[in-house]
Structures are given as structure tokens and as C-alpha cells.
mmCIF file of C-alpha atoms in Angstrom:
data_model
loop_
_atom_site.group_PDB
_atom_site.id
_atom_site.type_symbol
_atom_site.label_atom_id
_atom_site.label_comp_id
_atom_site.label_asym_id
_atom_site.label_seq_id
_atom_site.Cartn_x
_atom_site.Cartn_y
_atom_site.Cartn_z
ATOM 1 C CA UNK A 1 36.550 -13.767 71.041
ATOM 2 C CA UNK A 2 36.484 -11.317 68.127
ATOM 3 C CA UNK A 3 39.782 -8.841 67.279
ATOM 4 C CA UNK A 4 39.783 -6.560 64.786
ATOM 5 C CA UNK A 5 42.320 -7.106 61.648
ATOM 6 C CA UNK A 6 44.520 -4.530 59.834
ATOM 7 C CA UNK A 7 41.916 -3.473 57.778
ATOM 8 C CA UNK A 8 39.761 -2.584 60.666
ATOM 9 C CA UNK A 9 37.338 -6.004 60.106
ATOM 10 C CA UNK A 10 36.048 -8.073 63.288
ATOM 11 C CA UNK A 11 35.532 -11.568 63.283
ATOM 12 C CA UNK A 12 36.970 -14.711 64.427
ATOM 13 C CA UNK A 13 40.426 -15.830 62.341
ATOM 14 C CA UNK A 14 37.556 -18.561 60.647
ATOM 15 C CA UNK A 15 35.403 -15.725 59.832
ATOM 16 C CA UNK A 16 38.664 -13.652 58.284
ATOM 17 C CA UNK A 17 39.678 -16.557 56.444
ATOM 18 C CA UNK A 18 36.364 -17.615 55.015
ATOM 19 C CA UNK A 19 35.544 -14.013 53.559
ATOM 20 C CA UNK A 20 39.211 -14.222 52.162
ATOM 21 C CA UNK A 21 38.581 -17.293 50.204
ATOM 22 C CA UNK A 22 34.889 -16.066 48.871
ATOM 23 C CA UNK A 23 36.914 -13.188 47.533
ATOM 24 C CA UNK A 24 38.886 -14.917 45.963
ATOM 25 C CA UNK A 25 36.043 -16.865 43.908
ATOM 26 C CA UNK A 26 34.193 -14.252 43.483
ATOM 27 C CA UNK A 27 37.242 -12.664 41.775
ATOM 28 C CA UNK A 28 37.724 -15.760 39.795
ATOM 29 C CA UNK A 29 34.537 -15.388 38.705
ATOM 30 C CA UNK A 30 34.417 -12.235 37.577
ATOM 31 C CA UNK A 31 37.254 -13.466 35.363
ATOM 32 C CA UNK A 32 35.841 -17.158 34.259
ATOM 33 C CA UNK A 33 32.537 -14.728 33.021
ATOM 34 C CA UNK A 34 34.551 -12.233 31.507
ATOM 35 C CA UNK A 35 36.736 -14.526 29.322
ATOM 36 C CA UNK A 36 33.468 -16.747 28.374
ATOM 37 C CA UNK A 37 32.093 -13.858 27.247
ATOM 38 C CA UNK A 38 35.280 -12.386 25.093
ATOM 39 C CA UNK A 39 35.107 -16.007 23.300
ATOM 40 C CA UNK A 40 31.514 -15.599 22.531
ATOM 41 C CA UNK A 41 31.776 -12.303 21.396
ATOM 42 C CA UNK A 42 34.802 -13.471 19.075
ATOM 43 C CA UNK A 43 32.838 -16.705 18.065
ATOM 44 C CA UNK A 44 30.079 -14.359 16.919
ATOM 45 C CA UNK A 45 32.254 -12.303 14.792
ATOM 46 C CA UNK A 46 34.049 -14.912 13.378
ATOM 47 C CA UNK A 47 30.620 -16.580 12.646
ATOM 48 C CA UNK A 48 29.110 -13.074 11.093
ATOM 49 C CA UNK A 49 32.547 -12.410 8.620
ATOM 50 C CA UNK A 50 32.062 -16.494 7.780
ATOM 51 C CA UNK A 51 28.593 -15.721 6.579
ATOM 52 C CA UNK A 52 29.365 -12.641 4.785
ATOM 53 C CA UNK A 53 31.719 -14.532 2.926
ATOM 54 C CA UNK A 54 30.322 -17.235 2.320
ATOM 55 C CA UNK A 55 26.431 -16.313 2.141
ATOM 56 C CA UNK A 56 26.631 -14.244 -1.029
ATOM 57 C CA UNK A 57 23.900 -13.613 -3.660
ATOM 58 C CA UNK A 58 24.583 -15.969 -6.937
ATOM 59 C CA UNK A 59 21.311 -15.994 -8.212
ATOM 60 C CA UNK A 60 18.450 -13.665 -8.580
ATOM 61 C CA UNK A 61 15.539 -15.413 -10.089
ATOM 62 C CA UNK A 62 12.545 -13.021 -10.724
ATOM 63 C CA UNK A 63 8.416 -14.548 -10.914
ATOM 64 C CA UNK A 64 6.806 -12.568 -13.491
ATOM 65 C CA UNK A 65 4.302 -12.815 -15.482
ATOM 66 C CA UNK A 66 5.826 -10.077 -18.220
ATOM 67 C CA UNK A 67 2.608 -8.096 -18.469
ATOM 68 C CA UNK A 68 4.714 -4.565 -19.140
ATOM 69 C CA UNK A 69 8.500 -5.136 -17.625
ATOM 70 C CA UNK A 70 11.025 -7.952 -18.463
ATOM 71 C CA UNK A 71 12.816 -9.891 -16.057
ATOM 72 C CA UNK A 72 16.289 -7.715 -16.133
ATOM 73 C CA UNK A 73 14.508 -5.018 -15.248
ATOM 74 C CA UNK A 74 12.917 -5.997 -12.604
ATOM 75 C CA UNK A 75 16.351 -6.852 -11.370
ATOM 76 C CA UNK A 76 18.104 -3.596 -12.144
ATOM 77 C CA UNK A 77 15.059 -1.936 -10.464
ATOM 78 C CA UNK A 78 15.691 -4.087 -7.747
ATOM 79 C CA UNK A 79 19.062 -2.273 -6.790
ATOM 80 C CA UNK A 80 20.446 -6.436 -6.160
ATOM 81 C CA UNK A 81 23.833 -7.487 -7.051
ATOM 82 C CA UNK A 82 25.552 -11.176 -7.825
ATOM 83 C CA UNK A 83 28.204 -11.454 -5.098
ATOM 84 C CA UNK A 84 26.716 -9.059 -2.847
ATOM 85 C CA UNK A 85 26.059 -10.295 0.980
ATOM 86 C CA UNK A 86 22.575 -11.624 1.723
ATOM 87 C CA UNK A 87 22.946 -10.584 5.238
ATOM 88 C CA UNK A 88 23.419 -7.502 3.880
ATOM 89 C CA UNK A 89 19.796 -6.973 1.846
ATOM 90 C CA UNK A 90 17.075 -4.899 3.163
ATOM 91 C CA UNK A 91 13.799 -6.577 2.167
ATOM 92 C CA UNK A 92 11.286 -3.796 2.332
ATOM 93 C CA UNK A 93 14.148 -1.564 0.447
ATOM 94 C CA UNK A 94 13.950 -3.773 -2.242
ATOM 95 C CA UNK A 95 10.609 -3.852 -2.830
ATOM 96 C CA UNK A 96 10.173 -0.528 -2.667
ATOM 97 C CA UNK A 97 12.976 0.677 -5.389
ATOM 98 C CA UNK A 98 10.820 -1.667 -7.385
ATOM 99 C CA UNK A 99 7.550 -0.490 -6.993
ATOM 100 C CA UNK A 100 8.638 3.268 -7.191
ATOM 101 C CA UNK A 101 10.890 2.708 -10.498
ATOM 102 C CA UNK A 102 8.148 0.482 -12.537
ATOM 103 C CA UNK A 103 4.941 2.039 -11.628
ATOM 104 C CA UNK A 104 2.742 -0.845 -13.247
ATOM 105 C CA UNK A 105 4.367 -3.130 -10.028
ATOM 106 C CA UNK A 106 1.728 -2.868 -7.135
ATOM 107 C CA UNK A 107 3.553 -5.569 -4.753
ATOM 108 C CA UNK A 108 7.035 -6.866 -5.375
ATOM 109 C CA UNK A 109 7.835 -9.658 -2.631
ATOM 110 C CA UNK A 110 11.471 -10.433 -1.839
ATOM 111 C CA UNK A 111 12.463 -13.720 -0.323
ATOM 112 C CA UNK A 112 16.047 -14.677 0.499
ATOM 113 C CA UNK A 113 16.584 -18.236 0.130
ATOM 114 C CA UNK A 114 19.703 -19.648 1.879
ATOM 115 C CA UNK A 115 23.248 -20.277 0.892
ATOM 116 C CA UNK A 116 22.863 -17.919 -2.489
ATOM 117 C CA UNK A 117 19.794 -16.908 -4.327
ATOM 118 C CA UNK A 118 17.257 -14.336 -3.965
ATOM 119 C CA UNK A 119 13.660 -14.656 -5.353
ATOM 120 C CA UNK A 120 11.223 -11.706 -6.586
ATOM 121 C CA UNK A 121 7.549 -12.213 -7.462
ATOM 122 C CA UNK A 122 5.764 -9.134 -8.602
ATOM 123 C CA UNK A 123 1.774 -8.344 -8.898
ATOM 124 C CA UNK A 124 1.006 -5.539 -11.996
ATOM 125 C CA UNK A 125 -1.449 -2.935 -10.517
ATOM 126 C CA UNK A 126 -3.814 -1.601 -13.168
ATOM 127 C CA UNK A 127 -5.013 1.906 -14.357
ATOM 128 C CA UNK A 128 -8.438 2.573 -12.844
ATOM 129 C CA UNK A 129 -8.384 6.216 -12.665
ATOM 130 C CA UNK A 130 -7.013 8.913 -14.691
ATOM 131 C CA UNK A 131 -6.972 13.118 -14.251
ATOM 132 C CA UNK A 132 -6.466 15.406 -16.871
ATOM 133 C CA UNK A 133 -3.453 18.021 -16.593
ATOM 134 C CA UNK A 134 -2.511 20.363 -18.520
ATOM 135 C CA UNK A 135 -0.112 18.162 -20.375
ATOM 136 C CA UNK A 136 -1.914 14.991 -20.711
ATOM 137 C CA UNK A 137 -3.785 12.698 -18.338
ATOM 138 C CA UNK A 138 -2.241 10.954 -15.172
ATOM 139 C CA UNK A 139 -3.276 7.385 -15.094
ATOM 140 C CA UNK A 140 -3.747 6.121 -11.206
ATOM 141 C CA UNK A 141 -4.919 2.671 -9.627
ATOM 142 C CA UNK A 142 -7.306 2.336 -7.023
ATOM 143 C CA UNK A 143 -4.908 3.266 -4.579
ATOM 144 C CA UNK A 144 -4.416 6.148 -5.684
ATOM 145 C CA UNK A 145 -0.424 5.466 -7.081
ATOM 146 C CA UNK A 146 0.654 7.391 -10.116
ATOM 147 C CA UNK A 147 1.133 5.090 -13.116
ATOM 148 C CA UNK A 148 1.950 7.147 -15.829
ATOM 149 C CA UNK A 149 1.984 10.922 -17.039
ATOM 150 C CA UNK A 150 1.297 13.037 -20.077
ATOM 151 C CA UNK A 151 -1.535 10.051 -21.617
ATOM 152 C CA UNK A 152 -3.042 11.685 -24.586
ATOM 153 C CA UNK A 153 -6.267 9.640 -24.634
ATOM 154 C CA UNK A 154 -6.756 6.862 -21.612
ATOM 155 C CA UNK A 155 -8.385 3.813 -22.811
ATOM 156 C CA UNK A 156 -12.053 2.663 -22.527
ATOM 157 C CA UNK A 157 -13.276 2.367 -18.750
ATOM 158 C CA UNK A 158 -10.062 4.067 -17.197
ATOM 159 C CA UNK A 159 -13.054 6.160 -15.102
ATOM 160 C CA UNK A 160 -11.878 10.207 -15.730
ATOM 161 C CA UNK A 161 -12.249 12.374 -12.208
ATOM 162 C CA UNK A 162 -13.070 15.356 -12.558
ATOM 163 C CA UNK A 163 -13.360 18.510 -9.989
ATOM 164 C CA UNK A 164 -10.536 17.040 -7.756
ATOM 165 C CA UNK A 165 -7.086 18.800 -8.738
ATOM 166 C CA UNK A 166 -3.670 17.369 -9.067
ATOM 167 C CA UNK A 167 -0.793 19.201 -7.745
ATOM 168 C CA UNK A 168 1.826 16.865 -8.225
ATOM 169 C CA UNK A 169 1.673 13.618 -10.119
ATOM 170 C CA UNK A 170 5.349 11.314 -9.986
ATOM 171 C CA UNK A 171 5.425 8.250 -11.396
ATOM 172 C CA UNK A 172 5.582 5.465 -8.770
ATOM 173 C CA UNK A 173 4.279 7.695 -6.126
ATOM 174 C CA UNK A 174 1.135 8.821 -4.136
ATOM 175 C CA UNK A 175 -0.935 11.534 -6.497
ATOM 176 C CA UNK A 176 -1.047 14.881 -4.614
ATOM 177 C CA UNK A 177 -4.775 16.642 -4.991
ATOM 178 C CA UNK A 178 -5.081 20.389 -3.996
ATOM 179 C CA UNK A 179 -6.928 19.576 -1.083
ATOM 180 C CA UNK A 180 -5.718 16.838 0.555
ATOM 181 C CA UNK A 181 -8.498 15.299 1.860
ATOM 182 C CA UNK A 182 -9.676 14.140 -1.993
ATOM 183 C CA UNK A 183 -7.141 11.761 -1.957
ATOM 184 C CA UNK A 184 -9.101 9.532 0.296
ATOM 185 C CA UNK A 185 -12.251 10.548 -1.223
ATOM 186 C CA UNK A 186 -11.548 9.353 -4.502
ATOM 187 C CA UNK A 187 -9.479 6.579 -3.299
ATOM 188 C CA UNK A 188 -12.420 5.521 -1.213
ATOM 189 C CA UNK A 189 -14.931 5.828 -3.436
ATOM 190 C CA UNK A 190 -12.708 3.539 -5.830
ATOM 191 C CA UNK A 191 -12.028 0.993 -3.496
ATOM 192 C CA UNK A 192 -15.686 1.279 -2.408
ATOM 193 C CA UNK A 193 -17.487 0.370 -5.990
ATOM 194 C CA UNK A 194 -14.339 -3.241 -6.419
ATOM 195 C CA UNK A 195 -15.318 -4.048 -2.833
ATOM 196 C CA UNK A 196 -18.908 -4.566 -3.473
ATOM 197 C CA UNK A 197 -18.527 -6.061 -6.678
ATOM 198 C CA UNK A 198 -19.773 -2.773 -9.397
ATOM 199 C CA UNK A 199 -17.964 -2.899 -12.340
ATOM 200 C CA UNK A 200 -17.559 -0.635 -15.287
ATOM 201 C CA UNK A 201 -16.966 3.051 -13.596
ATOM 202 C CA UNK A 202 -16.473 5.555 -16.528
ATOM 203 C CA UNK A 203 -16.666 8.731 -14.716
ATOM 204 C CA UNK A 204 -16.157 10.185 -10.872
ATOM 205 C CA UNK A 205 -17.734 13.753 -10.744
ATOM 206 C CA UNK A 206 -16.366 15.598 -7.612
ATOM 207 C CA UNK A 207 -17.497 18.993 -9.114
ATOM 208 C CA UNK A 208 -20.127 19.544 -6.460
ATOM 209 C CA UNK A 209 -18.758 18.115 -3.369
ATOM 210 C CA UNK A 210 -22.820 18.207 -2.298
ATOM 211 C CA UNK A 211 -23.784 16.126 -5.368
ATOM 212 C CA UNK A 212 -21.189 13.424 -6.513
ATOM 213 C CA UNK A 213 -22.073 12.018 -9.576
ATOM 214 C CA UNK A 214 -20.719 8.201 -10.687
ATOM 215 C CA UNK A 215 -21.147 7.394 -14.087
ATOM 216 C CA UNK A 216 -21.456 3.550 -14.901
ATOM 217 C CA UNK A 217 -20.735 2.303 -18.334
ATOM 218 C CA UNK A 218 -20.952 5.421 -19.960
ATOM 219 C CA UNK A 219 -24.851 5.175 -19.780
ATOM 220 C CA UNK A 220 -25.844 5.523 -15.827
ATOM 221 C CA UNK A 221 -25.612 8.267 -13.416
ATOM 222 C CA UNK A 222 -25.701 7.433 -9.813
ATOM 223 C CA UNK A 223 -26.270 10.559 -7.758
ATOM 224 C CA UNK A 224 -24.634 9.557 -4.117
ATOM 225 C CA UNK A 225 -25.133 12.832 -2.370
ATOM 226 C CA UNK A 226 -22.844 14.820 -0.001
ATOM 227 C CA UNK A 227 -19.062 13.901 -0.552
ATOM 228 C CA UNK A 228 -18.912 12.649 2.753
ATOM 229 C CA UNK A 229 -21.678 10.396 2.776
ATOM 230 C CA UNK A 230 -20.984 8.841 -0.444
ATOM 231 C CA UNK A 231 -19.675 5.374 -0.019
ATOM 232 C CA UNK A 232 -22.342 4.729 2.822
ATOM 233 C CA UNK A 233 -24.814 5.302 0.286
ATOM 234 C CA UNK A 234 -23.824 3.386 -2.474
ATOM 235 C CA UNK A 235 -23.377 0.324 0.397
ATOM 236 C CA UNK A 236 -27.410 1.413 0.496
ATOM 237 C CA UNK A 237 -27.702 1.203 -2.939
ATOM 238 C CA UNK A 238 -26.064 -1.389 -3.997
ATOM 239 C CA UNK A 239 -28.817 -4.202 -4.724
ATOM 240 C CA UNK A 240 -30.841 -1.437 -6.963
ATOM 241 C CA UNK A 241 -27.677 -0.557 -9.025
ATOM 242 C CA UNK A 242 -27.378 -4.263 -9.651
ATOM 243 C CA UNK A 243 -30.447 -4.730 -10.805
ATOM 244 C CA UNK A 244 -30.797 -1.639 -12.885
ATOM 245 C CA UNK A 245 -27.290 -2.307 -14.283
ATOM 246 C CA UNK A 246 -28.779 -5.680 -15.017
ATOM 247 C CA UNK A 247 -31.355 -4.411 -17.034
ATOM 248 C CA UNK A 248 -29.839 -1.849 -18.859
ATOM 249 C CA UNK A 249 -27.119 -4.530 -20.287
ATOM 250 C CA UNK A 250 -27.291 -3.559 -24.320
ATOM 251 C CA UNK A 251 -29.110 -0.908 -23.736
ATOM 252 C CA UNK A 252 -28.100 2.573 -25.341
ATOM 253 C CA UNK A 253 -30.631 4.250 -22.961
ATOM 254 C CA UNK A 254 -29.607 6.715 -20.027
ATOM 255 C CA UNK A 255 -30.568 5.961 -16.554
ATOM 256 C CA UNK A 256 -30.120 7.941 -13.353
ATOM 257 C CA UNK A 257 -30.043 6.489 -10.293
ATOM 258 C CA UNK A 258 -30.642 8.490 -6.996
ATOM 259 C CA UNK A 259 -29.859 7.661 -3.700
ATOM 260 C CA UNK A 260 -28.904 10.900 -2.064
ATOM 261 C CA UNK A 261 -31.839 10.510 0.373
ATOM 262 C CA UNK A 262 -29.610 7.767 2.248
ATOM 263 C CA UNK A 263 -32.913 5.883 2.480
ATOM 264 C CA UNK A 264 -34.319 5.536 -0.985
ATOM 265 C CA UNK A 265 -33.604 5.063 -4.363
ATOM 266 C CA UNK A 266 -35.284 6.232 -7.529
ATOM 267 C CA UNK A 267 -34.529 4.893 -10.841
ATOM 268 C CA UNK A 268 -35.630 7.429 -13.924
ATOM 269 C CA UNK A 269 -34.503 7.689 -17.689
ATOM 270 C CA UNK A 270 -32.736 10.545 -18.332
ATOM 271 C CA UNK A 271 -35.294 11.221 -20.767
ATOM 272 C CA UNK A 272 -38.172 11.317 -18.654
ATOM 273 C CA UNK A 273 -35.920 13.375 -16.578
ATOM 274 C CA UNK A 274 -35.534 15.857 -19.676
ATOM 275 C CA UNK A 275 -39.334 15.586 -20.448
ATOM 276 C CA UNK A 276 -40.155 16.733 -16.579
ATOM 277 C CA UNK A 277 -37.611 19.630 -16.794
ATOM 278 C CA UNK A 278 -39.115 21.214 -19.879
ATOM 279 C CA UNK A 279 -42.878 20.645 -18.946
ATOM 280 C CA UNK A 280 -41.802 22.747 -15.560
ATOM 281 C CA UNK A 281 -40.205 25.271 -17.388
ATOM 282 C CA UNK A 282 -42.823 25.496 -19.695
ATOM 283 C CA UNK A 283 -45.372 26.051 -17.106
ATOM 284 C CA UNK A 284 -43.156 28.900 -15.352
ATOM 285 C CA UNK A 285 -43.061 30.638 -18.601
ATOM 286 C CA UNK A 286 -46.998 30.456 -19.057
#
């Protein structure tokens, strides 16, 4: 027979006493997990202020080849101090304070090498590019990262651009074109003639955004067309440009190669070019 207790419960005295003692453990518990978890949590901060201690930076050895910057600085670019805690160094951080403060670095790479020493290995970025302002010429790589400022006279093969506009040009940054869209147009176009192997770009003429003109070592025009469908026909173009490029090795004469049709290419002189001009303007006059 069932009877119901003070607290208004029925149940056999069994039942009473068996939901007493499961209270109780569950209650017990409650408190076993809660002072497991108070140890762990104090084991982990003990372990975290043992590393900080312990894991600090005694070494910063730097892999470079010492094409423009010196190992210390690299290092002071770095931001990376002796005693400092490795737990406490932001990789990508790093890498960029590097790459923003000595232009010339395309990729630094960080690696943290446990109990004390942190390595850097740098790759140089080249000039490939350069734009003329009105204080000097901003050298850029392929990528389209500002290099250096206020050049009076780039070297040999450092291809000019012309008709694209800088706004803003800061060392170790992205160049800034009046339009916008440029940037990845002359980017692209860059990246376009290393991918598929055509060396020895003196010139990118963005004048006519209907006519883009590529001049190859200083004695070769390719006409690619419409801005837009440049690199897909240079991709067309490629094996004639090879072999005209080929040919003309030593050569002082000028070629012009056109493949704004998107489906052919013609290969003239720039003479017989010249010659064709002046016999058509010579018959308009007579």
C-alpha cells in the first residue's frame, strides 16, 4: 500500500528510500565532476604559465639568401624578440610586417621550432613592371606589389605600362590604379605571358582598352585585341609568338604580331606595314 510522505510523494517506504539514496549520488556527482573539472582547469593553467616561462624565444635564425636585405633586418622587420613567449607569436603577423617593411620579400615563412628558436626563410620578389608618376617610376612585380617609388630610369626589361593610372603607390603594398578593375588586367596579363613561358616583355600598352598592345624585346608588337579578351588570345597565340620570337633572335627588325581576330594570327614587318600605309594614302590622295 502506497502513503504519501511530507513532501507530498507516494510510494512504498522502499520506493522513498531508494529515490533518497539516488539523490544522494547524483549530488555526489555533481560534486566528484565539479572538483575534476576545477583540477583540470588549474592543471591547464599551471601547464600554460609553465610554458610561457619556460618556452621563450632564444634564437632567431633567418634563411636568406642576401639578395637586397641582411639578416638583422629581416629580424627587426620581423617585430620578434629574444625572451619573448613562443606561445605568444602570431605566424601570419610575422610574415606580414616582413613583407610590408622590405618590399623586395615576396614570401617570408615563419616556423617555430620547440623549446626556443624561431626560423625565417624569405623568397625576393622581382621588379617586372614599372609606371611612371609624376615623381619617378613605381617598380611592381607580377603581382602587382609596390617595390619601390620615385625610380629615375628602371632597368632593361622592367616592361613600362602605360594608359593604366596609379593613384596610390606604398611601398610593400597593393598598387592602386584609377580604375580598379586594371589592377587585375595588368596583373593578369603579367601572370599570363610567365605562365606560358614568354619572356622578355618591354612594354604593356593599355592606351586603347580595344587594342592592347605587348611589346616583346623591344622589337615585337603583339596586338591582343579588346582588354577583356586579351589573355585568351595570347593562350591562342602562343605557338606563333614562339616561333616568330624564335626567328627574330638577333634580329634588329620590327615585327607585329596580330591576333585580335581570336582565331588567326598574322605575322608582318613593321616595315611592310609602313610600306602598305603610305601606298594607301598615296592612292587616296591621287
Amino acid at each position: 500500500m502506497t502513503k504519501e510522505n511530507a513532501n507530498g510523494q507516494y510510494g512504498t517506504k522502499s520506493d522513498q528510500v531508494s529515490r533518497s539514496s539516488k539523490g544522494r549520488k547524483n549530488a555526489k556527482r555533481r560534486r566528484d565532476t565539479l572538483v575534476v573539472g576545477g583540477i583540470l582547469v588549474f592543471v591547464v593553467l599551471v601547464a600554460v604559465l609553465c610554458l610561457n616561462v619556460f618556452l621563450k624565444v632564444s634564437e632567431i635564425r633567418v634563411e636568406n639568401e642576401a639578395i637586397r636585405y641582411t639578416d638583422d633586418q629581416i629580424v627587426a622587420a620581423s617585430g620578434l624578440k629574444t625572451d619573448e613567449s613562443l606561445l605568444g607569436i602570431k605566424k601570419n603577423k610575422v610574415s606580414e610586417n616582413i613583407e610590408k617593411t622590405l618590399p623586395y620579400i615576396g614570401k617570408a615563412h615563419v616556423v617555430i621550432r620547440v623549446p626556443d628558436t624561431v626560423v625565417i626563410s624569405v623568397e625576393y620578389t622581382q621588379a617586372k613592371l614599372c609606371v611612371s608618376m609624376t615623381d619617378g617610376y613605381v617598380l611592381l612585380d607580377e603581382n602587382g606589389k609596390v617595390l619601390q617609388t620615385g625610380v629615375g630610369m628602371p632597368a632593361d626589361y622592367i616592361a613600362e605600362v602605360t594608359g593604366a593610372a596609379l593613384t596610390r603607390a606604398v611601398p610593400g603594398e597593393k598598387a592602386e590604379f584609377a580604375d580598379a578593375d586594371m589592377f587585375s588586367y595588368v596583373t593578369g596579363l603579367a601572370k599570363a605571358f610567365a605562365e606560358n613561358g614568354i619572356t622578355g616583355v618591354t612594354a604593356y600598352d593599355f592606351t586603347r582598352t580595344t587594342d592592347v598592345i605587348v611589346e616583346i624585346n623591344y622589337n615585337t608588337d603583339i596586338k591582343l585585341g579588346s582588354i577583356s579578351k586579351a589573355v585568351n588570345n595570347l593562350q591562342f597565340g602562343k605557338e606563333v609568338i614562339d616561333r616568330t620570337l624564335a626567328q627574330l633572335r638577333g634580329s634588329t627588325s620590327k615585327m607585329v604580331i596580330d591576333l585580335t581576330e581570336g582565331d588567326r594570327a598574322y605575322v608582318r614587318s613593321q616595315e611592310d606595314i609602313d610600306a602598305a600605309a603610305e601606298a594607301a594614302s598615296n592612292a587616296a590622295r591621287g
